[in-house]
PDB file of C-alpha atoms in Angstrom:
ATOM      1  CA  UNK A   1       0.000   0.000   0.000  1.00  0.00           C
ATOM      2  CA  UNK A   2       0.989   3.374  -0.887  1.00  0.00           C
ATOM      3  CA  UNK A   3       0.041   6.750   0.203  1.00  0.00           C
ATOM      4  CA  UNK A   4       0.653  10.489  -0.891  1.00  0.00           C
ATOM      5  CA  UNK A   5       2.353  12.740   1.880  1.00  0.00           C
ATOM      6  CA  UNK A   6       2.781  16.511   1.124  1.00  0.00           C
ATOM      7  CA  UNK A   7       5.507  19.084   2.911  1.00  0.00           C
ATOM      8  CA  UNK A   8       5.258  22.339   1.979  1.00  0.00           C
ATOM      9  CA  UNK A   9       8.345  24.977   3.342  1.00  0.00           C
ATOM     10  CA  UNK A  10       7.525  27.088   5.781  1.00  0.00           C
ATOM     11  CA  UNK A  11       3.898  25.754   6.300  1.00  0.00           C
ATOM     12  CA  UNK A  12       3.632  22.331   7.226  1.00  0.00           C
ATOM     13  CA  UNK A  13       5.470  19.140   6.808  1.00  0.00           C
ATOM     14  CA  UNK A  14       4.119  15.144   7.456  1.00  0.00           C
ATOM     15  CA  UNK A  15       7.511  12.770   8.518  1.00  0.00           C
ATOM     16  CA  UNK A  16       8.133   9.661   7.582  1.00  0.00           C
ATOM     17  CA  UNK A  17       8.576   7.215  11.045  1.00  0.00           C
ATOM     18  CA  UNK A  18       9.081   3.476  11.496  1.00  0.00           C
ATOM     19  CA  UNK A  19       6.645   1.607   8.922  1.00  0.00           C
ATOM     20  CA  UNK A  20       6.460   4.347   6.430  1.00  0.00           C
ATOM     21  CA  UNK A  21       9.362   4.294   3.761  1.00  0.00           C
ATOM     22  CA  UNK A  22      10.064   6.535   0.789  1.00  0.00           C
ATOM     23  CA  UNK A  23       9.767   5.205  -2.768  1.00  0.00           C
ATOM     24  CA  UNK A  24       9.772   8.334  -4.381  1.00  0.00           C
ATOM     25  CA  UNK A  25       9.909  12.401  -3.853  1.00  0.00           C
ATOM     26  CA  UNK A  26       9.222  14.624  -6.092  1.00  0.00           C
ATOM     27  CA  UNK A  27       9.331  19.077  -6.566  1.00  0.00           C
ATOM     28  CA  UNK A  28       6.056  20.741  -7.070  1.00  0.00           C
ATOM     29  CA  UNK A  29       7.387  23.536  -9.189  1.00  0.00           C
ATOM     30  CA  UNK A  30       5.253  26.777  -9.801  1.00  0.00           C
ATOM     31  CA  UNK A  31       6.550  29.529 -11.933  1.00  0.00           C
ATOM     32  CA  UNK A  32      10.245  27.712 -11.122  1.00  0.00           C
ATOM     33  CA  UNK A  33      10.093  27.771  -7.529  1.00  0.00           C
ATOM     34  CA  UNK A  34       9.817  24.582  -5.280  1.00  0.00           C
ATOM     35  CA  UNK A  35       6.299  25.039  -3.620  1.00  0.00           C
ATOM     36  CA  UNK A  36       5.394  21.479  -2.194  1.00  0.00           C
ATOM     37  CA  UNK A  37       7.344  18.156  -1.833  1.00  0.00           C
ATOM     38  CA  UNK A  38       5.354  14.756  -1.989  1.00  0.00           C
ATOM     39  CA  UNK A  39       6.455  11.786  -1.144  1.00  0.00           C
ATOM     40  CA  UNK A  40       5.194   8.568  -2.824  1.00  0.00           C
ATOM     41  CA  UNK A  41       5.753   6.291   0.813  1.00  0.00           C
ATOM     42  CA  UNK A  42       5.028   2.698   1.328  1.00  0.00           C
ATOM     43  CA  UNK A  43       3.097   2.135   3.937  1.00  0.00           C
ATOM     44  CA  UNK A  44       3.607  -1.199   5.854  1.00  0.00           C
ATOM     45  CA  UNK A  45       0.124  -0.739   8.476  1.00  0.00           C
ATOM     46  CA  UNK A  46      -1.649   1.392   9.281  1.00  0.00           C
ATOM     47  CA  UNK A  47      -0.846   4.065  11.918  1.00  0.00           C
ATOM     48  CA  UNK A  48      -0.572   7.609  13.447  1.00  0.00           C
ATOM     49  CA  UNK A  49       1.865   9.907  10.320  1.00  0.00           C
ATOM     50  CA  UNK A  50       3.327  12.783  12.386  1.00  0.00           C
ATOM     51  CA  UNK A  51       2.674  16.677  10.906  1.00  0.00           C
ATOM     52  CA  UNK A  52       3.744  19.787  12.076  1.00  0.00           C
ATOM     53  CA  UNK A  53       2.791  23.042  11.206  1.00  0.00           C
ATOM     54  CA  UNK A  54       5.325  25.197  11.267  1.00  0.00           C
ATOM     55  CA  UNK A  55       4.199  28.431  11.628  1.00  0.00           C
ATOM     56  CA  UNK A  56       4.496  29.857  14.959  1.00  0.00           C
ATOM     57  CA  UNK A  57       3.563  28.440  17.483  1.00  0.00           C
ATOM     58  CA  UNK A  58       4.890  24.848  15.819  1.00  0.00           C
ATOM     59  CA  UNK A  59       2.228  22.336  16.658  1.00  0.00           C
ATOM     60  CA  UNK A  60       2.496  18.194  16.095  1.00  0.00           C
ATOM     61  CA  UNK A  61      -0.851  16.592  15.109  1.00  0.00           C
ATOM     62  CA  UNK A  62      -1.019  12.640  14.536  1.00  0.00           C
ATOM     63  CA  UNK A  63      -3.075  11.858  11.871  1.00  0.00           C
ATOM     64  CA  UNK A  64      -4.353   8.508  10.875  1.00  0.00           C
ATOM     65  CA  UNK A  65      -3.005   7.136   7.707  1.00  0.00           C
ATOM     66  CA  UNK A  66      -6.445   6.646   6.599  1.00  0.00           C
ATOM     67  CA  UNK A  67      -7.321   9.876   6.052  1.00  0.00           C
ATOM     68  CA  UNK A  68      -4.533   9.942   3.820  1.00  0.00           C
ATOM     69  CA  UNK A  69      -4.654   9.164  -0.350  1.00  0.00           C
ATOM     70  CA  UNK A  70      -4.162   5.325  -0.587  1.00  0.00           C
ATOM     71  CA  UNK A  71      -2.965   3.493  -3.704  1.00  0.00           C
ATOM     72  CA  UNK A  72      -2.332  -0.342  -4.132  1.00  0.00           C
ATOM     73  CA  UNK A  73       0.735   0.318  -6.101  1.00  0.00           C
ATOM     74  CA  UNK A  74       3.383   3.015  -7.244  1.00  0.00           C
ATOM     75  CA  UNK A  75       1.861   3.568 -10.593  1.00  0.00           C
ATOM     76  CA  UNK A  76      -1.684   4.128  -9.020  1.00  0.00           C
ATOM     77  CA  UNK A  77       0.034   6.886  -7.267  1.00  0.00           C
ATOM     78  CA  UNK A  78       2.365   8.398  -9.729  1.00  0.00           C
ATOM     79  CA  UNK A  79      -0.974   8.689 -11.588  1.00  0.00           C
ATOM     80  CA  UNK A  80      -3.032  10.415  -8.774  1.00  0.00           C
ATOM     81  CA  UNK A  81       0.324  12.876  -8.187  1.00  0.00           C
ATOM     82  CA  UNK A  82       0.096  13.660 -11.878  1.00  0.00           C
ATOM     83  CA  UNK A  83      -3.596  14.663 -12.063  1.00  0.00           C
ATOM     84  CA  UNK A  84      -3.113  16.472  -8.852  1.00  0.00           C
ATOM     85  CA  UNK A  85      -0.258  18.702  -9.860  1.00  0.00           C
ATOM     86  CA  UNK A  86      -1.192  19.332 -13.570  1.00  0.00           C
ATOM     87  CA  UNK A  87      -2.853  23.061 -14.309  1.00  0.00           C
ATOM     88  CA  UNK A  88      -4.331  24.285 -17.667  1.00  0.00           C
ATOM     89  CA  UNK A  89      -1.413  26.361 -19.140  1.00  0.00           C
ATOM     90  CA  UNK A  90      -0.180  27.306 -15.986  1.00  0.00           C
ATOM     91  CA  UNK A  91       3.675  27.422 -15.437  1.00  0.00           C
ATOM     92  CA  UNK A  92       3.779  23.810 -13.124  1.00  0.00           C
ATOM     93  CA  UNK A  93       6.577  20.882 -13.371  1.00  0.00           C
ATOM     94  CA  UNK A  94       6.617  17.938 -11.261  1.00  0.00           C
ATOM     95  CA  UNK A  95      10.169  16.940 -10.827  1.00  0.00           C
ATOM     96  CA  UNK A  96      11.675  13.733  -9.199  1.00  0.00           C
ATOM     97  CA  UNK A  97      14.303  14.323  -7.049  1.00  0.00           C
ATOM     98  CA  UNK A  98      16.888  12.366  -5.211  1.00  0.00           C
ATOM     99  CA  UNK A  99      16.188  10.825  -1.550  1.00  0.00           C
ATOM    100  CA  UNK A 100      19.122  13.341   0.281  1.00  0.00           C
ATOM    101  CA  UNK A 101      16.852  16.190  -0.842  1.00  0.00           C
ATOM    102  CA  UNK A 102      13.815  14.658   1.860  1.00  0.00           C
ATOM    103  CA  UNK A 103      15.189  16.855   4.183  1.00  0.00           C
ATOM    104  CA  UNK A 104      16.437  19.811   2.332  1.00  0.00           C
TER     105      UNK A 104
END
């Protein structure tokens, strides 16, 4: 099982614990500039994904993986990333990036 996890700088952020891996992270790119990074993860069970908001004060929530997009594989989700991030003629690129940039 798969599911769709979204960071965005300054904002908010979801971290991957024990039982949720990275397959795949990709750069939301508006106009050129990184806005959002997904992360394709595998999900082993279900369980509690940590995100913070970052704005001040920084507050943890635990949020059921549930409410989270599911997929059964990696395509399923590559697909449902694709349709998410893809605008009319606006200036948007999805780019796949390497797993050192997770957390930079």
């Amino acid at each position: 099982m798969y599911i769709l996890l979204a960071s965005k700088v300054g904002q908010y952020r979801t971290e991957l614990s024990e039982g949720l891996v990275a397959a795949e992270i990709y750069h939301y790119l508006f106009n050129g500039s990184v806005c959002i990074q997904f992360v394709i993860a595998q999900l082993a069970e279900p369980m509690k994904i940590r995100v913070v908001d970052e704005g001040p004060p920084e507050t943890v929530n635990h949020v059921p993986s549930k409410f989270f997009p599911r997929f059964e594989d990696l395509a399923q989700a590559r697909q449902a990333l694709t349709e998410l991030t893809v605008f009319s003629q606006l200036d948007t690129h999805l780019v796949k990036v390497s797993p050192s940039s997770l957390n930079g």
